[in-house]
Tab-separated table of C-alpha atoms in Angstrom:
chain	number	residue	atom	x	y	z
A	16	UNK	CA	-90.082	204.213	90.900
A	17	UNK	CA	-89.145	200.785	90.556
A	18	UNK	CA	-90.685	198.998	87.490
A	19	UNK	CA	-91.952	196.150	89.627
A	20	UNK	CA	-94.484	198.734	90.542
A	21	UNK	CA	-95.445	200.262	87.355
A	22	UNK	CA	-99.592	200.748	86.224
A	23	UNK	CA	-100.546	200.225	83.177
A	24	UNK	CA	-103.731	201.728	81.678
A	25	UNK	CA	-105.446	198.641	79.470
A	26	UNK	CA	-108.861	200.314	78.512
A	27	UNK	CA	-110.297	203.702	78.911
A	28	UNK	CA	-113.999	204.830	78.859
A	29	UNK	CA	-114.329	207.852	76.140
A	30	UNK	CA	-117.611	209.175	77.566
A	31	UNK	CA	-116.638	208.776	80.997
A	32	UNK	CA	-113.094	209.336	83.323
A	33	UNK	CA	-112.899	205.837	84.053
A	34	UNK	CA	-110.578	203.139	83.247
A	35	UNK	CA	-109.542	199.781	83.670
A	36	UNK	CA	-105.699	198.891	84.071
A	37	UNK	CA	-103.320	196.497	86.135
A	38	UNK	CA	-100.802	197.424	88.728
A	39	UNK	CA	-98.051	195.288	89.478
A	40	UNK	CA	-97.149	194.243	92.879
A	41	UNK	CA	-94.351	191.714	94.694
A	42	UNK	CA	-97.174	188.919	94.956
A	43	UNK	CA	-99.133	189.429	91.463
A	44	UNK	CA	-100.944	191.977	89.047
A	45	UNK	CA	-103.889	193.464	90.576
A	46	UNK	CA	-106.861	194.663	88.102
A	47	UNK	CA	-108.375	197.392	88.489
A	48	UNK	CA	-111.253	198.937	89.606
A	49	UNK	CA	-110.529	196.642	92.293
A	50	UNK	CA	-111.900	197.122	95.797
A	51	UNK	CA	-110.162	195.735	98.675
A	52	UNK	CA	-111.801	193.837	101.697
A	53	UNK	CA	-110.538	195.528	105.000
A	54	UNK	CA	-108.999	192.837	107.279
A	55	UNK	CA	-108.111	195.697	110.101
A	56	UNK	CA	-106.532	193.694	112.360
A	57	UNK	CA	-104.714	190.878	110.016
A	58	UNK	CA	-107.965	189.362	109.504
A	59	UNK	CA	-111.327	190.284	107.079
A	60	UNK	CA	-113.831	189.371	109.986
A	61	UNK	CA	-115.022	185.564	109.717
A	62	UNK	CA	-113.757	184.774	106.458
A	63	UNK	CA	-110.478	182.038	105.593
A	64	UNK	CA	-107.886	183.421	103.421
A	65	UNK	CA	-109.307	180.091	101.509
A	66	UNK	CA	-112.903	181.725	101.204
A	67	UNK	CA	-111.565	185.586	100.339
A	68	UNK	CA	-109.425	184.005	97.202
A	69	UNK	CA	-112.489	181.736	96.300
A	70	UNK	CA	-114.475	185.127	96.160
A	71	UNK	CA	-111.671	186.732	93.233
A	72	UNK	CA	-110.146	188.844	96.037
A	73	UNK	CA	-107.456	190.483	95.059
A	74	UNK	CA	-105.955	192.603	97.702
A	75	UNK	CA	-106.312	192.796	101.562
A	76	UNK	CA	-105.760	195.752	104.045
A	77	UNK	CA	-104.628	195.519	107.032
A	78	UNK	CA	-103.359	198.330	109.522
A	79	UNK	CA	-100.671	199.610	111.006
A	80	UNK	CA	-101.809	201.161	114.312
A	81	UNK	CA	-103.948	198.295	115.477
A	82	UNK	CA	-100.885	195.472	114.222
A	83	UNK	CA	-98.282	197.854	116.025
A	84	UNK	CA	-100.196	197.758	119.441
A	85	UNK	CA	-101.124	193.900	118.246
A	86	UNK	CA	-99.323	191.262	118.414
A	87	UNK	CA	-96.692	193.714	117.044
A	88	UNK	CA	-94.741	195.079	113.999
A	89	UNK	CA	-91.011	192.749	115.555
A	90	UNK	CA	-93.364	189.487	116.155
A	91	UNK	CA	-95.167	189.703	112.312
A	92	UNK	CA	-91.414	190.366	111.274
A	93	UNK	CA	-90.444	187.266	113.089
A	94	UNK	CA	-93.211	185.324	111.515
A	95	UNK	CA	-92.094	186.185	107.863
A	96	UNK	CA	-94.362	189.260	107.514
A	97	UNK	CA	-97.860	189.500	107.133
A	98	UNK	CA	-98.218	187.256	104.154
A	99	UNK	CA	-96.851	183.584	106.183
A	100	UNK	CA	-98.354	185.308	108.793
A	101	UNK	CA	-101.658	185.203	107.905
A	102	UNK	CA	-101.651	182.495	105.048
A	103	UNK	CA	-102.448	185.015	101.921
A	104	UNK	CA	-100.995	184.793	98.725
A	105	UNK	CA	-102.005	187.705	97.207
A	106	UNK	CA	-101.651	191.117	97.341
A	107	UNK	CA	-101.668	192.999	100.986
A	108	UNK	CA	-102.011	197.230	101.996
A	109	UNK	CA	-101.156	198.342	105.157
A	110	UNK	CA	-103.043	202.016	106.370
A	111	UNK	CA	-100.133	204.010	108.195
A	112	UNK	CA	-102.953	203.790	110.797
A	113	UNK	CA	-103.130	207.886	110.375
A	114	UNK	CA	-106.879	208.148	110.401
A	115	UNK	CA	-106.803	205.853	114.026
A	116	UNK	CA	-104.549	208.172	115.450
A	117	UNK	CA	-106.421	211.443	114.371
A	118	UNK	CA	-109.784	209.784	114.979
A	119	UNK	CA	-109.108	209.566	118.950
A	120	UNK	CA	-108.374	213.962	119.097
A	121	UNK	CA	-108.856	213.589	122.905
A	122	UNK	CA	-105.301	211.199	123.582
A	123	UNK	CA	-103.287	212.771	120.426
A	124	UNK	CA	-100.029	215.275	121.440
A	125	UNK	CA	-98.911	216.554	117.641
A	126	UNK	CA	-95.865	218.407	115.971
A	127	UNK	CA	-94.218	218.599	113.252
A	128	UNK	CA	-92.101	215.939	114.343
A	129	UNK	CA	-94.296	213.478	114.652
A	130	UNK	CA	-97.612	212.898	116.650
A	131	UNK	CA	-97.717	211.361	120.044
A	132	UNK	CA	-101.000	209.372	120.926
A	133	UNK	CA	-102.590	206.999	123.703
A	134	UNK	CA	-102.814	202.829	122.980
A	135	UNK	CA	-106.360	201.899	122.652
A	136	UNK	CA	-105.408	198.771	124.164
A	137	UNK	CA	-103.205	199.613	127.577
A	138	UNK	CA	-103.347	203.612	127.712
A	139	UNK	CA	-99.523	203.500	127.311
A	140	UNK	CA	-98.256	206.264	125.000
A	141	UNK	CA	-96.672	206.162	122.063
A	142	UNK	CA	-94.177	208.252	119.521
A	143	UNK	CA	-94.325	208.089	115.861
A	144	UNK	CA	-92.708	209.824	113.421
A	145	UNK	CA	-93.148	209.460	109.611
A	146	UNK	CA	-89.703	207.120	109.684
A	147	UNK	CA	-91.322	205.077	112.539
A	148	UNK	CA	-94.032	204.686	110.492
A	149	UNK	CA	-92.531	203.726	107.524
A	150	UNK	CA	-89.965	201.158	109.523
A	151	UNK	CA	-93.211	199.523	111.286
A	152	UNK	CA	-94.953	198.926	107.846
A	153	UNK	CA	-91.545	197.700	105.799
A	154	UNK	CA	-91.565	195.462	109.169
A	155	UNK	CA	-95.703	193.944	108.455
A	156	UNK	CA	-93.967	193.508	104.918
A	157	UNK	CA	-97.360	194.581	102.987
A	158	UNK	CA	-96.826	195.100	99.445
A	159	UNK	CA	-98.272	198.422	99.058
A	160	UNK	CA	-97.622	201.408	102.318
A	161	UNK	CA	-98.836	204.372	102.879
A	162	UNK	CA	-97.574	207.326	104.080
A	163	UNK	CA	-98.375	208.676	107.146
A	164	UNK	CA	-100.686	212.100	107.504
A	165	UNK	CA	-102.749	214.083	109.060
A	166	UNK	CA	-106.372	213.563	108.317
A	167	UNK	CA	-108.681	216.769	109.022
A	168	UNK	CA	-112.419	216.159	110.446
A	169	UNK	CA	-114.934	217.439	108.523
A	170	UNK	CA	-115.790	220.532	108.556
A	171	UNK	CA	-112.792	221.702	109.635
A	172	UNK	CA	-111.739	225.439	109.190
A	173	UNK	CA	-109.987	226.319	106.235
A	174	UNK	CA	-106.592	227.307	108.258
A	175	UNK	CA	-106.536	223.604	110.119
A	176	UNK	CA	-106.888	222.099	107.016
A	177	UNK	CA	-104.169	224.380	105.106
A	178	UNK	CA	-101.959	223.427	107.899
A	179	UNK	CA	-102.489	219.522	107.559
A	180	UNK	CA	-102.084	219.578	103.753
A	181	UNK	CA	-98.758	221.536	104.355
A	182	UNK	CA	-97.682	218.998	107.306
A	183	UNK	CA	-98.960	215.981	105.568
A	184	UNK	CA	-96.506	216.926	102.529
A	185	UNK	CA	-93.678	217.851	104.377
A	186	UNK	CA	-94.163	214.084	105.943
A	187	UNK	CA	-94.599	212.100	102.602
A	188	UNK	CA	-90.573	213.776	102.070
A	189	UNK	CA	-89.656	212.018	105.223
A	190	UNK	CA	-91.747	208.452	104.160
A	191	UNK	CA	-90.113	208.776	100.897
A	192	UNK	CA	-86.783	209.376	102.219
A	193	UNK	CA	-86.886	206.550	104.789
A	194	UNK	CA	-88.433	204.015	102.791
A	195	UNK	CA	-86.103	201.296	101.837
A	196	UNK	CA	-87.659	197.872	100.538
A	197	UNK	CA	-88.157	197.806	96.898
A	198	UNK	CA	-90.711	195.144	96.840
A	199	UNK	CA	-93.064	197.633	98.513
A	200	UNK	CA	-94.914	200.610	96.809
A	201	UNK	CA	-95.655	203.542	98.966
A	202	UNK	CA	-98.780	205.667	98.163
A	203	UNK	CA	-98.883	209.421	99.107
A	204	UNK	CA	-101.603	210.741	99.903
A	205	UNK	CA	-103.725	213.755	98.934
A	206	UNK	CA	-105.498	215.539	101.901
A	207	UNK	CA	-107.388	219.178	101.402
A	208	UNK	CA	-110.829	218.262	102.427
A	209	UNK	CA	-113.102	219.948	100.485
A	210	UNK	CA	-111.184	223.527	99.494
A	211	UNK	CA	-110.097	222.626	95.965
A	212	UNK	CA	-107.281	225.021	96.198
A	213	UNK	CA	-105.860	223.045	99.232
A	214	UNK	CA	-106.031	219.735	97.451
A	215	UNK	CA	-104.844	221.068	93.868
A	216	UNK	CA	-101.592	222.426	96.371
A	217	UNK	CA	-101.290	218.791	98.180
A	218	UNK	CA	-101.273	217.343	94.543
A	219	UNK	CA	-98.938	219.789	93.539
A	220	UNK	CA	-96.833	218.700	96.647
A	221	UNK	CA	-96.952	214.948	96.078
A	222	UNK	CA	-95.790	215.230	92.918
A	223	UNK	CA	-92.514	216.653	93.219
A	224	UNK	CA	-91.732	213.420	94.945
A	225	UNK	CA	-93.241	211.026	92.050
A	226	UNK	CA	-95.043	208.021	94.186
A	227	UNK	CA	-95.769	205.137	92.409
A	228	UNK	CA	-99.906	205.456	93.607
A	229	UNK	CA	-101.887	207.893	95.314
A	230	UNK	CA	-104.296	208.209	98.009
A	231	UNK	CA	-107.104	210.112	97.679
A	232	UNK	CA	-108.155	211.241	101.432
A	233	UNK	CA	-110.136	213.147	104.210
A	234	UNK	CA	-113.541	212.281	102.074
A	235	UNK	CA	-116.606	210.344	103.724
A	236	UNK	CA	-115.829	211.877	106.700
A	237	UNK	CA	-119.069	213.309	107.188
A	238	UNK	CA	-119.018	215.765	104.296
A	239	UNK	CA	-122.333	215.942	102.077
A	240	UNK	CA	-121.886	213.141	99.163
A	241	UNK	CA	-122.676	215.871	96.072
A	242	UNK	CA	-119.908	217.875	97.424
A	243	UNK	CA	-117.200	215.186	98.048
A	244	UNK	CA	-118.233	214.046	94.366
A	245	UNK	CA	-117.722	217.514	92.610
A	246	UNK	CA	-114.504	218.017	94.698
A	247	UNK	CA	-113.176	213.991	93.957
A	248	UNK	CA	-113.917	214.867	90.002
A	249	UNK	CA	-111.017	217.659	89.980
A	250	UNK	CA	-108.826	215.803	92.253
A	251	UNK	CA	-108.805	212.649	89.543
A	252	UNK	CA	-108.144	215.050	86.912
A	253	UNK	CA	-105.141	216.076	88.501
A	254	UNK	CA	-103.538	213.180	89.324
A	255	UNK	CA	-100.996	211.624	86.925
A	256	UNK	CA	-103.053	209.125	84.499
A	257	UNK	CA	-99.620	206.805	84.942
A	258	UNK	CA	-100.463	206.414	88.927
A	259	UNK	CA	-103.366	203.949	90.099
A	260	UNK	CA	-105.994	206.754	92.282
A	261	UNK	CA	-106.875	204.927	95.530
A	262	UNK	CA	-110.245	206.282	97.292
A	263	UNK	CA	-109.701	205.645	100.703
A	264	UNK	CA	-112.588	204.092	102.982
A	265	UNK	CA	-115.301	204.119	100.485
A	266	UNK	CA	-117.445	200.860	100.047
A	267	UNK	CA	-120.883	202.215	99.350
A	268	UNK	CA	-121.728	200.366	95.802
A	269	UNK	CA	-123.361	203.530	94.448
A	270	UNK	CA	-120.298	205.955	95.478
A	271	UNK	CA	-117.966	203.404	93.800
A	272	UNK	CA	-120.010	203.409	90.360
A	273	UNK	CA	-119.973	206.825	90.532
A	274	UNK	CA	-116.213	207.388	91.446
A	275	UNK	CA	-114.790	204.463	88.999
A	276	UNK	CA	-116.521	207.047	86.046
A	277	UNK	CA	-114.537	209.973	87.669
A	278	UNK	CA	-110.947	207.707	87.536
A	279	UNK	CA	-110.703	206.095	90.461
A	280	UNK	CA	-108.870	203.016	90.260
A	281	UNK	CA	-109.507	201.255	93.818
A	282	UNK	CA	-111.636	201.585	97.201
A	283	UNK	CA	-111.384	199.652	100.398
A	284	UNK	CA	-114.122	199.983	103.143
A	285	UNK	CA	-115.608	197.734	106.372
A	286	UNK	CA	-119.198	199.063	104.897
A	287	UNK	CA	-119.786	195.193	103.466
A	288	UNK	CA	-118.236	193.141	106.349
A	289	UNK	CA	-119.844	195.311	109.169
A	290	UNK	CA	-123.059	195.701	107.607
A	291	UNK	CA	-122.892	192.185	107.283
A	292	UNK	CA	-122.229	191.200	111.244
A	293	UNK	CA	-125.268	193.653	112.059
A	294	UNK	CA	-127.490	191.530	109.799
A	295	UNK	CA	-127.951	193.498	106.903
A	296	UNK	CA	-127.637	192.603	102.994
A	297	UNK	CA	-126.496	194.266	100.000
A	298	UNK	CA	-129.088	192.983	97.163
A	299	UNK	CA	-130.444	194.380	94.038
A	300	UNK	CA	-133.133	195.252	95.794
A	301	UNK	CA	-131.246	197.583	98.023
A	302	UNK	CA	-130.202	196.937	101.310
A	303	UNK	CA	-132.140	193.965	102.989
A	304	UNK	CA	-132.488	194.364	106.993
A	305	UNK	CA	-132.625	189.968	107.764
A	306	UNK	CA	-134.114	191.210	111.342
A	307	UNK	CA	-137.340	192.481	109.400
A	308	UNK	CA	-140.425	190.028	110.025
A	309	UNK	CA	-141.130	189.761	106.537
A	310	UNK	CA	-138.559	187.829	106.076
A	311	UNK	CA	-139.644	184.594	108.467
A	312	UNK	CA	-141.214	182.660	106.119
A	313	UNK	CA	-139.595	183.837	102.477
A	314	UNK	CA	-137.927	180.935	101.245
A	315	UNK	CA	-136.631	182.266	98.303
A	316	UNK	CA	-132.324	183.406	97.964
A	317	UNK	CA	-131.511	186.091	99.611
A	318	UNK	CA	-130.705	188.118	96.236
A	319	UNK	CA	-131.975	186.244	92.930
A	320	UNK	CA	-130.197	188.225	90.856
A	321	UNK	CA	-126.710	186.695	92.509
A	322	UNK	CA	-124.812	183.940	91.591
A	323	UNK	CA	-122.666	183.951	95.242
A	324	UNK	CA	-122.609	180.592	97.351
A	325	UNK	CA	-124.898	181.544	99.956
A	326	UNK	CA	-127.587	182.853	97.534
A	327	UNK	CA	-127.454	179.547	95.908
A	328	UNK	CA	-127.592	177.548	98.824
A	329	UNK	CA	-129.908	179.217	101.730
A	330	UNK	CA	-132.998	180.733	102.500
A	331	UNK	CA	-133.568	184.633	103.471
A	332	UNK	CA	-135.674	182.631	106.211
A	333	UNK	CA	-132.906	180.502	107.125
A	334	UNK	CA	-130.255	183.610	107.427
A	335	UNK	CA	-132.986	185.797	109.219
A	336	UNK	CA	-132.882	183.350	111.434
A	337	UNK	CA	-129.055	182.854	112.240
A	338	UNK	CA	-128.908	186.663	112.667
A	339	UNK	CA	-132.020	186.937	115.028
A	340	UNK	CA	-129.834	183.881	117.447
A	341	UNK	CA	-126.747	185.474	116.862
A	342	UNK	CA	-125.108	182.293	115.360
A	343	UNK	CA	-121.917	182.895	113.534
A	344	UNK	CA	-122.912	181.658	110.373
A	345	UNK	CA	-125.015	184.368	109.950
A	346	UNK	CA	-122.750	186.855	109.893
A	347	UNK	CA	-120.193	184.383	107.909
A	348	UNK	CA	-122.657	183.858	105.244
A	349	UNK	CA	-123.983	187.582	104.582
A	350	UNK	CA	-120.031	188.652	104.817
A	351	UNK	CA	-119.672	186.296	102.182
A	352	UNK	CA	-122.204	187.503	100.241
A	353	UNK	CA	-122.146	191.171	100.307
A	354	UNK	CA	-117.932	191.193	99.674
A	355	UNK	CA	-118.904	188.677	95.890
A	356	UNK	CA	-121.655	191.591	95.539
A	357	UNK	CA	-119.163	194.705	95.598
A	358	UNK	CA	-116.196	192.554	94.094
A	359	UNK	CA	-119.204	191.427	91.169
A	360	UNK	CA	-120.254	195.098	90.755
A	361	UNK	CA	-116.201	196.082	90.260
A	362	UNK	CA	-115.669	193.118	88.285
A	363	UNK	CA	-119.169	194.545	85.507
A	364	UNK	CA	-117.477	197.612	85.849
A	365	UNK	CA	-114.569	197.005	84.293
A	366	UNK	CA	-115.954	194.971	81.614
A	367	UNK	CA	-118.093	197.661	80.645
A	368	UNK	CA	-115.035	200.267	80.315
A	369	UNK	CA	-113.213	197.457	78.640
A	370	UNK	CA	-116.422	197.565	76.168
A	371	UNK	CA	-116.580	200.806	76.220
A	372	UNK	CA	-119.709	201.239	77.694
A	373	UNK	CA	-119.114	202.196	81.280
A	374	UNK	CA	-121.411	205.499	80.378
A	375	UNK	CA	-124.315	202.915	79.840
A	376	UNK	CA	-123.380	200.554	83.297
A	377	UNK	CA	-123.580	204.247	85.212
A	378	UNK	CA	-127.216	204.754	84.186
A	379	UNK	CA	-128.219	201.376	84.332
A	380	UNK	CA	-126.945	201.254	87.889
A	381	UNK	CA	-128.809	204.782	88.900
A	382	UNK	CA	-132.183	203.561	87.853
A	383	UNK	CA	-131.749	200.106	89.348
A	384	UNK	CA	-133.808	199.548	92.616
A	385	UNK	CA	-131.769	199.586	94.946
A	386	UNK	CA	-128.921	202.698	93.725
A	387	UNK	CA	-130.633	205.213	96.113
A	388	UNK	CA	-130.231	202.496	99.028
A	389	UNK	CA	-126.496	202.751	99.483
């Protein structure tokens, strides 16, 4: 593992799992908990790369599938990769674009080769195989990769599921093996859905190679949240306390409290941004539907108890407004304001473990108003 991408653990919570530490990447350190604003297709949806860095972002995603079918992994290349591509600074992940490809079962042809699958965009068909993969995402030049695997449905029998643990390990081999840029960190990641044996055995797996980070995935997939919660507590026991634990595609704020206490170290989700474009707010209060009636004449911020630019500045009135017209300020403005409410919630939560008191933030959070809203 090369040092440029080592974690370091700066603060851990003695009542709880979680922790706060730093991993180090080719374009800065990155604290964690950190979550990660999903900008799918080079792009978090109506926001500048000058507005996400105003907002303490820290790291972007970005993904492979829908960047390999467009504008394309040779043209990014050409542009100097995704960073003078796109104008960020900071830190950038790239999704092998695994989940797309399993997501769309009806136009996927799969071995353990590699999987075969239909374009979204033109119905033309297309081969990868983990060293594709890998060569398309060292191409996009992200600073953290991830392998590619096979990502079970939930539920799934247990048999399916055995088989895409075994195949997803035997690929993480071939990503390790073909990966060759030492300014990026490849994540493996840990599948099993929710048989415990499965995902102690993908663990086990993953480790013999000795990534530098780990996914945690095949959770919020439909699975009932108690259940993915007692499973996630064994699988961040497991893991190597030396390795940030990434949660993939989790951006509920309640989930997040709750995961960050069993050691999860980052999350990434569209749950803020697309909740945002359908008019809806994360608050204090809960989640605040800016279509509802009540909110014609209420003058007041949209969330008193936030400090973000558009609480400052405009009306709930005013924004019920812009969504009900479909302007796109609206959805500009409550994007803005629900990704400084989930980067503000991460950013308490790791001053609390810092303190020492991340047990305390947990409860506090739980009997807030709005916890059982998200």
């Amino acid at each position: 593992m090369s040092t440029m991408h080592r974690f370091e653990v700066q603060a851990a919570d003695g009542a709880t799992g979680a922790r706060a530490g730093v991993f180090h990447t080719a374009h800065g350190p990155v604290l964690t908990p950190v979550f990660m604003p999903v900008g799918t297709r080079a792009t978090v949806k109506g926001m500048t790369p000058e507005s996400l860095e105003a907002l303490g972002v820290q790291v972007v995603l970005a993904n492979a599938y829908h960047l390999f079918l467009r504008p394309g992994a040779d043209l990014v290349a050409e542009a100097g990769g995704l960073h003078a591509f796109t104008n960020w600074k900071r830190a950038i992940l790239t999704d092998s674009g695994g989940f797309q490809i399993f997501s769309l079962a009806d136009t996927l042809k799969l071995d353990d080769d590699g999987v075969i699958f239909r374009s979204i965009v033109d119905g033309a068909w297309h081969r990868w195989t983990p060293e594709d993969n890998v060569r398309i995402q060292e191409q996009l030049g992200a600073d953290i990769i991830m392998q590619l695997d096979q990502c079970p449905p939930y539920p799934a029998e247990e048999a399916f599921v055995a088989e895409a643990v075994r195949r997803s390990a035997a690929w993480a081999k071939r990503c390790w093996a073909a990966h060759a840029r030492e300014d990026q960190a490849l994540f493996g990641i840990v599948q099993g859905g929710l048989y415990q044996h499965l995902r102690r055995e993908s663990i086990e797996r993953l480790g013999e190679i000795g990534f530098p980070g780990y996914g945690i995935g095949g959770y919020s997939v439909g699975e009932p949240h108690e259940l993915m919660l007692e499973s996630l507590a064994e699988v961040g026991a497991l893991l190597p306390a030396d390795r940030p634990r990434y949660l993939m595609g989790v951006g509920n704020p309640t989930t997040i409290v709750q995961a960050i206490a069993l050691g999860v170290d980052m999350f990434d989700c569209v749950l803020p941004t697309r909740t945002a474009r359908l008019g809806t707010a994360f608050s204090s209060e809960g989640r605040l539907n800016l279509r509802n009636a009540r909110f014609a004449r209420d003058f007041g911020p949209l969330d008193p108890a936030c400090s973000c630019p558009v609480c400052r500045s405009y009306s709930r009135a005013y924004l019920r407004h812009l969504v009900n017209v479909k302007e796109m300020l609206g959805a500009i403005l409550l994007t803005t304001h629900n990704l400084h409410f989930v980067l503000d919630l991460v950013r308490r939560a790791r001053e609390a473990i810092v303190a020492g008191e991340y047990a305390a933030f947990v409860r506090a959070w739980m009997e807030s108003p709005g916890a059982n809203d998200y």
